[in-house]
XYZ file of C-alpha atoms in Angstrom:
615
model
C -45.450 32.019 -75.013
C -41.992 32.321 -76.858
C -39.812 35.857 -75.771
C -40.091 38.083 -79.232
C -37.330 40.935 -78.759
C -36.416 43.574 -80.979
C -33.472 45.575 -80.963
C -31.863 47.834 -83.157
C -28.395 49.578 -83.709
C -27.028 52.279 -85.644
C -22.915 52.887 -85.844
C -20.851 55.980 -86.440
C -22.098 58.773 -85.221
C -23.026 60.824 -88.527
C -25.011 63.826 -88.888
C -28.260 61.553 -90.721
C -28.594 59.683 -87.075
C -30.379 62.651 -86.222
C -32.962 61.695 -89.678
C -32.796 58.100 -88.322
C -33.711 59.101 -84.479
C -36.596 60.565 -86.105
C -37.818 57.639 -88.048
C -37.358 55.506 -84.960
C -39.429 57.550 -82.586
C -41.952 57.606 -85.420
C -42.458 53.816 -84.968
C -42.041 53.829 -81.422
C -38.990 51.202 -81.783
C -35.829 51.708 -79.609
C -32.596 51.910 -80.280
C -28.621 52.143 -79.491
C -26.413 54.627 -81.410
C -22.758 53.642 -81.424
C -20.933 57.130 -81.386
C -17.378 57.674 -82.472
C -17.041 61.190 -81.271
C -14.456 62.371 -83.405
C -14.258 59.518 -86.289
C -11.796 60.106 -88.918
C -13.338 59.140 -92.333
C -16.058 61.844 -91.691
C -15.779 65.557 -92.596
C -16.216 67.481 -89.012
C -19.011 68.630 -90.319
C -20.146 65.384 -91.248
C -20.309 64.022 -87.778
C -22.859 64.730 -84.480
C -21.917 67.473 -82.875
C -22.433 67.199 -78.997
C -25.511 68.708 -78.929
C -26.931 66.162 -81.110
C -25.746 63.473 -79.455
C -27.111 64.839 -76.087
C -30.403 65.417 -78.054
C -30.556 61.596 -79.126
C -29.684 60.542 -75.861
C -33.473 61.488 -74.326
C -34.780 59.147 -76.715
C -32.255 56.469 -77.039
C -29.405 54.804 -75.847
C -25.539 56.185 -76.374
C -22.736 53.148 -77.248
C -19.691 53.570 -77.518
C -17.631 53.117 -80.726
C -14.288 54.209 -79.418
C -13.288 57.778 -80.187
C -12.148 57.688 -83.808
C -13.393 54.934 -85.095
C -10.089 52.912 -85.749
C -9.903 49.182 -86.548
C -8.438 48.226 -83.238
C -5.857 45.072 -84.218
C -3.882 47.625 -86.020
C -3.258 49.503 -83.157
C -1.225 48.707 -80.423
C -2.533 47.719 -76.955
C -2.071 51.016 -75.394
C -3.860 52.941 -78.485
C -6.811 50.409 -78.477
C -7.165 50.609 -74.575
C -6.999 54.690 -74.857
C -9.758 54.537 -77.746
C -12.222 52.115 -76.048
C -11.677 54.183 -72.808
C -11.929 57.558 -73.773
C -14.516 57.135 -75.782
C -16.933 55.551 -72.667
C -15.468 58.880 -70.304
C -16.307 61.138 -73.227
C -19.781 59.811 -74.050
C -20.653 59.523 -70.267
C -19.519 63.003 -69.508
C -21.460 64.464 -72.470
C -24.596 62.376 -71.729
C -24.585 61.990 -67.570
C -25.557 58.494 -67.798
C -23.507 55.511 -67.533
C -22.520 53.352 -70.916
C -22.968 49.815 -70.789
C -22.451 49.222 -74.597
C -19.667 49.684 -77.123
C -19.248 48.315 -80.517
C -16.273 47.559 -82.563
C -15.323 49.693 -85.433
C -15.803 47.936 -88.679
C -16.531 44.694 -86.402
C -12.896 44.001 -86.530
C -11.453 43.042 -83.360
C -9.443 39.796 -81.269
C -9.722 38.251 -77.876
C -7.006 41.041 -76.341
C -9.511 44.061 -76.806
C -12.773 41.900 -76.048
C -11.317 42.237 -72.437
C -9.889 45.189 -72.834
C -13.635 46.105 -73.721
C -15.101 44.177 -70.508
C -12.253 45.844 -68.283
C -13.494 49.140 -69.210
C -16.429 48.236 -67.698
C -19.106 47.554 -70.800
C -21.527 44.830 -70.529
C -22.516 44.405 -74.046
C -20.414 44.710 -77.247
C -21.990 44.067 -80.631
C -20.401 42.551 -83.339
C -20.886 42.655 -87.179
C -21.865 38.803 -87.561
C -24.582 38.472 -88.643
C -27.908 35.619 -89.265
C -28.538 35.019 -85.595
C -31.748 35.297 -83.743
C -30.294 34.824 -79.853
C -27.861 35.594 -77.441
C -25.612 32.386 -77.522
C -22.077 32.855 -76.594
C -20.058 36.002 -74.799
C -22.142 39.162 -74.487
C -18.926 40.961 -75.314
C -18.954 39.427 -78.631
C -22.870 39.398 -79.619
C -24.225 38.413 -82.541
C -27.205 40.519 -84.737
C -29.644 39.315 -87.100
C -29.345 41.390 -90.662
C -27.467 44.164 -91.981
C -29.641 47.449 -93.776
C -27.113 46.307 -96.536
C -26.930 43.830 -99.290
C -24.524 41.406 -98.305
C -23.918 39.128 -101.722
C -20.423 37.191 -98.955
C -23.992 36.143 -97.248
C -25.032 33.714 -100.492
C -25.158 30.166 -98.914
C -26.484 31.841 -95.256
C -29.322 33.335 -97.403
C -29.754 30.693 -99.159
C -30.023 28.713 -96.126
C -32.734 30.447 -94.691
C -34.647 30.884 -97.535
C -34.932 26.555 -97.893
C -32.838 26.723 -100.647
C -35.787 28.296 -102.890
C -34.338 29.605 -105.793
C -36.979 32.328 -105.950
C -37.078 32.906 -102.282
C -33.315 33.420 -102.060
C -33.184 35.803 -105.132
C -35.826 37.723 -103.172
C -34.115 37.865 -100.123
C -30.404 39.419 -101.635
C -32.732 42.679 -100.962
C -31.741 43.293 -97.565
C -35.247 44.895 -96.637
C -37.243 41.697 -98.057
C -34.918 39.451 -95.568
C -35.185 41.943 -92.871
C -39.407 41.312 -92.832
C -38.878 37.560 -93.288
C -36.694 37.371 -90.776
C -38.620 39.249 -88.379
C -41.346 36.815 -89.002
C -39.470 33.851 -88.107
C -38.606 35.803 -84.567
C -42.447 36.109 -84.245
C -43.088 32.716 -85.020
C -40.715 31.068 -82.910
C -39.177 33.625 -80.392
C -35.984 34.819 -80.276
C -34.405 38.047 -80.862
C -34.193 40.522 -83.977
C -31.718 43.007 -83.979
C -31.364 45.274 -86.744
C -28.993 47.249 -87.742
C -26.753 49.723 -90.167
C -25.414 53.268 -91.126
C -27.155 56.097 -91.272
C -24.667 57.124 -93.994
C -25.278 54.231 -95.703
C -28.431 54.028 -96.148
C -28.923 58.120 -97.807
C -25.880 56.972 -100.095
C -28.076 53.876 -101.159
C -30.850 55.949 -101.491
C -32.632 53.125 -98.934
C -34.416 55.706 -96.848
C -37.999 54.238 -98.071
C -37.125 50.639 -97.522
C -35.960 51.447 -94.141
C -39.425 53.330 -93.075
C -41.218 50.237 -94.785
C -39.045 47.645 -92.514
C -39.701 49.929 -89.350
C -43.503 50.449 -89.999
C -43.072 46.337 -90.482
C -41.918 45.814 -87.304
C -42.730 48.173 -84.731
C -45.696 48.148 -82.752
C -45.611 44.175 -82.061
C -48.014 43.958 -79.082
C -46.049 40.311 -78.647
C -42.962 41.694 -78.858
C -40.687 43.437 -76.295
C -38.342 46.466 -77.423
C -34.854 46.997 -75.976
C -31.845 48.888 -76.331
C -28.741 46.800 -77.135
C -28.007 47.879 -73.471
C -31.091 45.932 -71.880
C -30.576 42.785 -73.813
C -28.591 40.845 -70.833
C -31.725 41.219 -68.622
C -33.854 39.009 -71.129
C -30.462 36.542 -71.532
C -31.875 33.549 -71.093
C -30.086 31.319 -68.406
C -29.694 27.951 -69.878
C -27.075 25.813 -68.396
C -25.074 22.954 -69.146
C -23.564 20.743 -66.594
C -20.858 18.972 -68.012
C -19.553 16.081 -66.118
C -17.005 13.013 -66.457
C -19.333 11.216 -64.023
C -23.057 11.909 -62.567
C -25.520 10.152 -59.696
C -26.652 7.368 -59.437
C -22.397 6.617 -60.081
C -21.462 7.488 -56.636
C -18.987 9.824 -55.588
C -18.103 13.673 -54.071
C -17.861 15.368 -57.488
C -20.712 13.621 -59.029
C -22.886 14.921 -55.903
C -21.465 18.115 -55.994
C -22.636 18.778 -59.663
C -25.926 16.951 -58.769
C -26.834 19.160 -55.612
C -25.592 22.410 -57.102
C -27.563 21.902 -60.478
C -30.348 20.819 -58.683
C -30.351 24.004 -56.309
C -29.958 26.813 -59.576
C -33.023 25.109 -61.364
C -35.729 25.144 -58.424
C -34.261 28.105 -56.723
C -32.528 30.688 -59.302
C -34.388 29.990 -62.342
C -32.054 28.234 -64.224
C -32.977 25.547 -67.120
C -29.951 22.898 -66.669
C -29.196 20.023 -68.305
C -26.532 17.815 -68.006
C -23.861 15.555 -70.184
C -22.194 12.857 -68.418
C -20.573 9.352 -69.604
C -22.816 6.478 -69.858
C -22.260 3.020 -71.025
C -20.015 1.579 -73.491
C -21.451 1.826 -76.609
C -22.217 4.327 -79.795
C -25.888 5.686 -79.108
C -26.419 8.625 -76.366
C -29.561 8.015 -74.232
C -31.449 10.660 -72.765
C -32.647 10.336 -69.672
C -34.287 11.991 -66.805
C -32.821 11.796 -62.753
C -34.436 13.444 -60.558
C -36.194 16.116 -62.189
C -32.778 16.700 -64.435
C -32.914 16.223 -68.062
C -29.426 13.979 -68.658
C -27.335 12.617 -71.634
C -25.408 9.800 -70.971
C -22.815 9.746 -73.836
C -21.275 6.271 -74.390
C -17.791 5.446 -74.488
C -15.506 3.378 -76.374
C -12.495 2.906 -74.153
C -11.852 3.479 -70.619
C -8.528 4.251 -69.004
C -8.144 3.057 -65.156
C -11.231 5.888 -63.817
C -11.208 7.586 -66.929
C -14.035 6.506 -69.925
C -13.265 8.184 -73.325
C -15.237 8.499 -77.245
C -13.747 10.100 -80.023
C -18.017 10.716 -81.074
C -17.726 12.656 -77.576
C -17.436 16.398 -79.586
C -20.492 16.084 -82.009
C -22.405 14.464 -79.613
C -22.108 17.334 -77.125
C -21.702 20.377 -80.100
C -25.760 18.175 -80.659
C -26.562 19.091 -76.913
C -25.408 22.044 -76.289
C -27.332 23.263 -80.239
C -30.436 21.583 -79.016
C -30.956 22.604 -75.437
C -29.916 26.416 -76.847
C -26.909 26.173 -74.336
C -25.924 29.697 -72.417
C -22.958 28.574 -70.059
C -21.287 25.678 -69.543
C -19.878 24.291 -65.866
C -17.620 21.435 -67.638
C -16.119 19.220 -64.156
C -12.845 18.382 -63.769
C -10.180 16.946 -63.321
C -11.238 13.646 -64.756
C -9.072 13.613 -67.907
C -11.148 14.295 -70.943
C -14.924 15.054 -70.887
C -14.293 18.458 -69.675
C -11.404 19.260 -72.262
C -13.916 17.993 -74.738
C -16.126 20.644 -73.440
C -14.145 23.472 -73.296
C -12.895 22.902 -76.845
C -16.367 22.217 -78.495
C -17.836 25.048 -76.736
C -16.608 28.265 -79.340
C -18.524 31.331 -78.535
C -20.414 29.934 -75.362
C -18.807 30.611 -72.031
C -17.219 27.498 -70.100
C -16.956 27.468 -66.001
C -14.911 24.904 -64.769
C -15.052 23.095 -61.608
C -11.688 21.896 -60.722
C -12.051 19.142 -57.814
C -8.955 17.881 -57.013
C -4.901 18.016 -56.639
C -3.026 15.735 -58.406
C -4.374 12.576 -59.792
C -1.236 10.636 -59.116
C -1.657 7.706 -57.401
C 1.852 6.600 -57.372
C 1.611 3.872 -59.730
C 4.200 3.974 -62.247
C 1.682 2.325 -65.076
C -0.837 5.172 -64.962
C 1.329 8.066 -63.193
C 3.531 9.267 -66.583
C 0.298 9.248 -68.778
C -1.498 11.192 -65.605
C 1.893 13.880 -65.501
C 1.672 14.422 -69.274
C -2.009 15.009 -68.584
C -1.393 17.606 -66.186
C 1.208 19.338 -67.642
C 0.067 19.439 -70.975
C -3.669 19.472 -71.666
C -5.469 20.749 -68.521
C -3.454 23.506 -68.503
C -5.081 24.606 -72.136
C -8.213 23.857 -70.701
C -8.145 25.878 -67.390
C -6.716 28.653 -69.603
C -9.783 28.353 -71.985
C -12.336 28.596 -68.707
C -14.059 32.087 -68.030
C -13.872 31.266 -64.586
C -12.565 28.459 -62.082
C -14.465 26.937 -59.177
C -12.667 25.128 -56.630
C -14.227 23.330 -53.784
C -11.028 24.719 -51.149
C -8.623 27.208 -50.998
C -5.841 24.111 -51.074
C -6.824 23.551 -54.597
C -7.409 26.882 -55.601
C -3.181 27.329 -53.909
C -2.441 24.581 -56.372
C -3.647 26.488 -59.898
C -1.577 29.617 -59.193
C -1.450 30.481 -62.947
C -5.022 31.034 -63.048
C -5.549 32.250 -59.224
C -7.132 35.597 -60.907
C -10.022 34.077 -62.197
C -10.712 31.354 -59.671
C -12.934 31.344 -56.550
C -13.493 28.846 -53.837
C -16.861 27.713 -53.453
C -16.677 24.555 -51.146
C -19.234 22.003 -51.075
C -22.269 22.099 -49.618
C -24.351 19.749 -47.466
C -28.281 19.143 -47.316
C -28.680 20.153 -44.089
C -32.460 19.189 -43.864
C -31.978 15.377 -44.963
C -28.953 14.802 -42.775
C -29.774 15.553 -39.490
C -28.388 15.041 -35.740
C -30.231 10.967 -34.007
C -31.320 12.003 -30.450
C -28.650 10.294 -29.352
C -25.730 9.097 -30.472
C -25.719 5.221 -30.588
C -22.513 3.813 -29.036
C -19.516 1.851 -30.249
C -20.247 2.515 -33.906
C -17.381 3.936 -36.247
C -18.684 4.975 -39.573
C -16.502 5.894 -43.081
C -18.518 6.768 -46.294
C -16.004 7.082 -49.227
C -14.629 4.916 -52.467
C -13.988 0.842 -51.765
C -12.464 1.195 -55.076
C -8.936 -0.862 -54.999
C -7.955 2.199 -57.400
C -8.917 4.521 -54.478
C -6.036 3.534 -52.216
C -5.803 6.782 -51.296
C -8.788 7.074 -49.150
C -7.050 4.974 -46.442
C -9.507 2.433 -45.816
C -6.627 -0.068 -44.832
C -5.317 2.688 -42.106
C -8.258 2.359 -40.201
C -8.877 -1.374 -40.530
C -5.771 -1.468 -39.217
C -6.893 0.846 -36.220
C -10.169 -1.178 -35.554
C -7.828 -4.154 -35.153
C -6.593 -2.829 -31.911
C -9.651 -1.016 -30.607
C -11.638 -4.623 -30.685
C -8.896 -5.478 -28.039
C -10.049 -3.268 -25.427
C -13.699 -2.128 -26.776
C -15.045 -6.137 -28.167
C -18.381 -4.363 -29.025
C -17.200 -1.759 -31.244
C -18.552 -1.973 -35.259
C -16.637 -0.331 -38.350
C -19.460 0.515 -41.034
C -18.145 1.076 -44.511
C -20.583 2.673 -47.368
C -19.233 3.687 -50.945
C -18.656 1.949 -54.287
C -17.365 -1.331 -53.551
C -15.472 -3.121 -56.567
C -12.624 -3.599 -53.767
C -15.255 -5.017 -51.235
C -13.897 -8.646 -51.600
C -9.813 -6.888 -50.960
C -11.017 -5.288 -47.683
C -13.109 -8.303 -46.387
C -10.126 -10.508 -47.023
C -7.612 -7.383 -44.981
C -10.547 -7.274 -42.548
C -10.422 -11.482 -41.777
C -6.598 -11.922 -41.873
C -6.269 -9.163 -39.071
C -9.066 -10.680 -36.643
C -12.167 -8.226 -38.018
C -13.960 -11.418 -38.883
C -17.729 -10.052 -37.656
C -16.773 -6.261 -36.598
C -16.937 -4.705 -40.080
C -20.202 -4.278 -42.269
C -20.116 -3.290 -45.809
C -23.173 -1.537 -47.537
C -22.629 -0.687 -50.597
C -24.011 2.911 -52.359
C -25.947 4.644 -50.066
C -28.196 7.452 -51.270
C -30.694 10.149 -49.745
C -32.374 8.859 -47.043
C -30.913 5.879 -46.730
C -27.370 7.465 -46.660
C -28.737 9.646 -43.403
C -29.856 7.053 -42.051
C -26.701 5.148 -41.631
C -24.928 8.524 -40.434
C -27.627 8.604 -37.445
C -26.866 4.876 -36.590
C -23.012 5.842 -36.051
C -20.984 7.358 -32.984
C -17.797 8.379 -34.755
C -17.352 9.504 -38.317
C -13.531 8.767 -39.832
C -11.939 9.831 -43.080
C -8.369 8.968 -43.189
C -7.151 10.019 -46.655
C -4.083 9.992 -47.692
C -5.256 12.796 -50.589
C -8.571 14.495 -50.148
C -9.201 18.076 -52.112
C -12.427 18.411 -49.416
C -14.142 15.615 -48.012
C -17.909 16.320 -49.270
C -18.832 13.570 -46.779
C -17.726 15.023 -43.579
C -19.958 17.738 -44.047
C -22.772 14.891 -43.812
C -21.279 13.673 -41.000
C -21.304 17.164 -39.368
C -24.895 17.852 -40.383
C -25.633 14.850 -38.797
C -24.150 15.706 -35.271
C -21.214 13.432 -35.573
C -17.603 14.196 -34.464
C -15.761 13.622 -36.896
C -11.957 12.669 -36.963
C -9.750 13.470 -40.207
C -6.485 13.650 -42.139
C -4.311 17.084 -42.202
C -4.514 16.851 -45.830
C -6.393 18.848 -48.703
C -9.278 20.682 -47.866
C -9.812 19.124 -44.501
C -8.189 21.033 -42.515
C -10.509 23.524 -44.115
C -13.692 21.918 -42.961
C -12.802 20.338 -39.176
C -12.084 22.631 -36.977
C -9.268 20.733 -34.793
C -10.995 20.176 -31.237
C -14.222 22.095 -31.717
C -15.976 19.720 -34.541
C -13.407 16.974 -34.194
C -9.817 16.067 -35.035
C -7.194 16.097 -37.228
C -4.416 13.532 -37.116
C -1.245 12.657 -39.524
C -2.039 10.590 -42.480
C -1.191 6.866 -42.349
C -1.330 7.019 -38.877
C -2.914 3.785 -37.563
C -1.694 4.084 -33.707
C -2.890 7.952 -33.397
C -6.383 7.158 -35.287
C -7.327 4.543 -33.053
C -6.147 6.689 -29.872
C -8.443 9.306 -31.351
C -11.367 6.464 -32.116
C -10.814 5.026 -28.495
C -10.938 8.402 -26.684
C -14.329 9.312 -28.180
C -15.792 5.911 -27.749
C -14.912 6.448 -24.012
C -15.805 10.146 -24.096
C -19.532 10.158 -25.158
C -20.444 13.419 -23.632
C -17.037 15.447 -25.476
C -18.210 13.172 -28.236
C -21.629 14.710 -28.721
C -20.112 18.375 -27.723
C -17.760 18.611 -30.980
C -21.512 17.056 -32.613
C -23.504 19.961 -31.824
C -20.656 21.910 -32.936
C -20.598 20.556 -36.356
C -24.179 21.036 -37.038
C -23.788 23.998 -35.852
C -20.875 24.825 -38.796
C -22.921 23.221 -41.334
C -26.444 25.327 -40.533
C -24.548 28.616 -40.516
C -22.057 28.313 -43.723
C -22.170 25.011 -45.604
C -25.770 24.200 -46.837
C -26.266 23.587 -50.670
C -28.355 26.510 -50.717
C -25.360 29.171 -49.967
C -23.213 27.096 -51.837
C -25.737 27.635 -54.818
C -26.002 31.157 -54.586
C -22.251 31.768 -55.104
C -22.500 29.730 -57.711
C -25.623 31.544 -59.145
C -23.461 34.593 -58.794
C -20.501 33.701 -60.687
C -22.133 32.204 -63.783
C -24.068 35.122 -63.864
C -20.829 37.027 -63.196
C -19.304 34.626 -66.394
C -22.611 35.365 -68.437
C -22.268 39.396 -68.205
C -19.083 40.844 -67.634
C -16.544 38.222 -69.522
C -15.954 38.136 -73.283
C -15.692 34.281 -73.654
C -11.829 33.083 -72.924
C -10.113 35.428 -71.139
């Protein structure tokens, strides 16, 4: 069954609320009065005294509406701040209950005071839009459904939602008539009504009959739920979209990331997620379905070294995010692009990033300037756009010290069920799971062929497993043959789920010698799997490997200390399986997907209630 609220609102603070309290309690419908305690187009006579508003406030909920009812962009910053503040201390004071809702005088109002209003410590500020039946974008800027006014501005939106019926959009320019039709369409499809309008008003438009009628219409829904303006973020529904340059089965730590952590907030927090991710080349968007996820694969027309692009990329997602009746959005970065798409699409509806990396430099002077301009230019827009900013380490978060305010580390996580510990460990087996990609020079694959070269001197039996995308596979067998590797190295390919652990329990040594790494997702495998591990002192890993407890860190580029390091555990099985149990250890008590999840769960939610939108 579809969620029917209604919710209504009534602004000022004029001596008729009292009339209007009365009609609502008649009908048994709740409400939120928005109260500017001493408002300045009113008579003082005109307005609530206290003792009304304390009266009300049994009934109904108390809003702020700042104290005297100013339109806030023509004050300045300290004014507007004083106004929205005082007004919550005086209405709390008065009422002893906290305020959670304000409203902005004559709906005028601009991104400054939304977080003025959210700093203040409101969850919920309504707006003066109007013709919307949900709670889509910032709860600091909501939307209602229809005015107690006629609103002839509204022409083409009324005439809209009457089908473009001549009669029925005559019929509907009375506000009451479009009020009861409108409520009908909530109860037919679900959604949310929210009424609302003057008290004022309505006695000067002699409209006191048409509002009984409209509240006698509505109220006493047994389908329905009734809610203060207050209670609507409890019934926000929590639909997600995981925006991605790049999602499984195309291998890789950032596509696994958003994988894992979207899979974890649908079957465990009770979020509906969907994701949008490149596909082919091509025009048409296929929907498809991994793993329980509903995905669109959005085609592209061009693709620049790693990074695919479509100019059809912004109505094809504005489509999505309209169709799946979007919430949030965690847009994945920094692959150039499909996240500044995103973010830029989005309007109203909040945006999380997920920033995964450092620099995307690679030191090639063809790509590097159009990479810098990148940098320098558009993501900074787009990390200034985001509500919030997740970074898998505090390295990166270092890195984005503009916007170190409203980022958090959450590091990845690691399934700590699927990769587990072999009895023992087999021996003379060195394992590296990463990119093969000849654009991925920056993993260090050639470091540690380099290594194995002189541990097959003294250790003959010793085997180098490589898994991870392999366009460079023919590049590295080639390295592997001209320095005497010629049967010592196997190369898999993609590994996935089981498969994946299954190779990590067949291996005695885990190495990841980047050169650049923001984390290393895949040493937390390794870990879960009881392997020592040995690693760069770049990034995030210094982060994740505790040196001489879980395994080592060494210089990048090193080739002569890596295969010391390599050598010393292949000799030293028992210290070998020590840092092992260690790692495990690590990855039980703070790195599963499922803690990983709930910060993540935390901070959307976090994004969903407290921010207004960009901040």
């Amino acid at each position: 069954m579809k969620q029917v609220l209604i919710t209504t609102s009534w602004d000022d603070g004029h001596k008729l609320d009292m009339r209007l309290a009365a009609l609502l309690r008649k009908y048994n419908i709740k409400g939120t009065f928005y109260i500017s305690p001493r408002d300045r187009e009113f008579a003082a006579h005109d307005r609530l005294q206290d003792e009304d508003i304390r009266a009300i406030s049994k009934d109904f909920e108390i809003g702020a509406h700042t104290m005297t009812h100013p339109r806030l962009p023509q004050l300045s910053d300290s004014q507007a701040k004083r106004e929205i503040v005082e007004s919550k201390k005086y209405l709390e004071h008065l009422t002893k209950s906290k305020l959670t809702s304000f409203c902005y005088p004559g709906g005028n109002y601009e991104a400054r005071h939304v977080a003025m209003v959210g700093a203040a410590g409101f969850t919920y500020a309504r707006s003066i839009r109007r013709h919307s039946f949900n709670l889509k974008g910032s709860l600091l800027e909501a939307d209602t459904t229809v005015n107690t006014y006629n609103h002839f501005q509204d022409l083409w939106k009324i005439a809209r939602f009457a089908g473009f019926s001549p009669v029925k959009t005559i019929r509907y320019f009375q506000w009451d008539n479009l009020a009861k039709a409108m409520f009908d369409r909530v109860i037919k499809e679900g959604g949310i009504f929210h009424l609302w309008g003057h008290s004022w008003e309505i006695d000067k438009h002699k409209d006191w009959e048409k509002l009984e009628n409209v509240l006698r219409y509505i109220g006493g829904r047994k389908r329905a739920l009734y809610a203060t303006n207050g209670e609507l973020p409890n019934y926000r529904p929590k639909r997600l979209l995981i925006a991605a340059p790049y999602f499984p089965p195309h291998a890789g730590g950032q596509e696994y990331y958003a994988y894992n952590i979207a899979k974890q907030l649908k079957s465990k927090y009770g979020w509906s997620v969907c994701v949008a991710t490149s596909g082919r080349r091509g025009l048409r968007p296929a929907k498809t379905a991994y793993a329980g996820l509903t995905v669109y694969r959005l085609p592209y027309w061009i693709k620049i070294s790693n990074t695919p692009f479509s100019p059809l990329w912004p109505l094809q997602l504005r489509r999505i995010i309209k169709h799946e009746n979007v919430t949030i959005i965690n847009a994945h970065a920094p692959v150039p692009l499909f996240a500044d798409v995103a973010i830029r699409i989005a309007r109203r509806t909040p945006v999380v990033i997920t920033y995964h990396m450092l620099s995307m430099k690679k030191h090639k002077l063809k790509t590097d300037w159009l990479i810098g301009l990148y940098e320098h230019h558009v993501l900074p827009m787009t990390l200034r756009s985001a509500v919030r900013i997740i970074c898998p380490s505090d390295i990166v978060r270092e890195s984005l010290k503009a916007f170190k305010d409203k980022s958090r580390t959450i590091s990845p996580g690691v399934d700590i069920d699927q990769f587990s510990p072999a009895k023992d460990l087999p021996q003379y087996t060195v394992l590296y799971v990463g990119s093969l990609r000849r654009s991925d020079n920056h993993k260090g694959v050639s470091y540690l062929l380099r290594a194995m070269a002189e541990i097959i001197k003294t250790h003959p039996k010793t085997k180098l497993h490589l898994v991870g995308a392999d366009d460079g596979q023919a590049y590295f067998k080639n390295l592997a043959n001209r320095i005497g590797l010629s049967g010592h190295v196997h190369f898999h390919g993609v590994k996935h789920g089981n498969g994946l652990a299954a190779v990590y329990r067949q291996a005695s040594v885990f190495v990841l010698p980047s050169l650049n790494e923001s984390f290393g997702m895949v040493v937390l495998e390794a870990m879960a799997s009881g392997l020592p591990v040995i690693g760069t002192k770049v990034g995030g890993l210094p982060n994740v490997i505790d040196e001489g407890r879980t395994g080592y860190l060494i210089a990048p580029a090193e080739s002569r200390v890596l295969t010391e390091k390599i050598i010393y555990l292949l000799d030293h099985p028992k210290k070998a399986r020590q840092l092992g149990r260690a790692g495990r250890n690590k990855a039980e008590r703070h790195l599963s997907w499922h803690l990983q999840a709930d910060k993540t769960d935390r901070l959307l939610q976090e994004a969903l209630e407290t921010t207004g939108g960009r901040s």
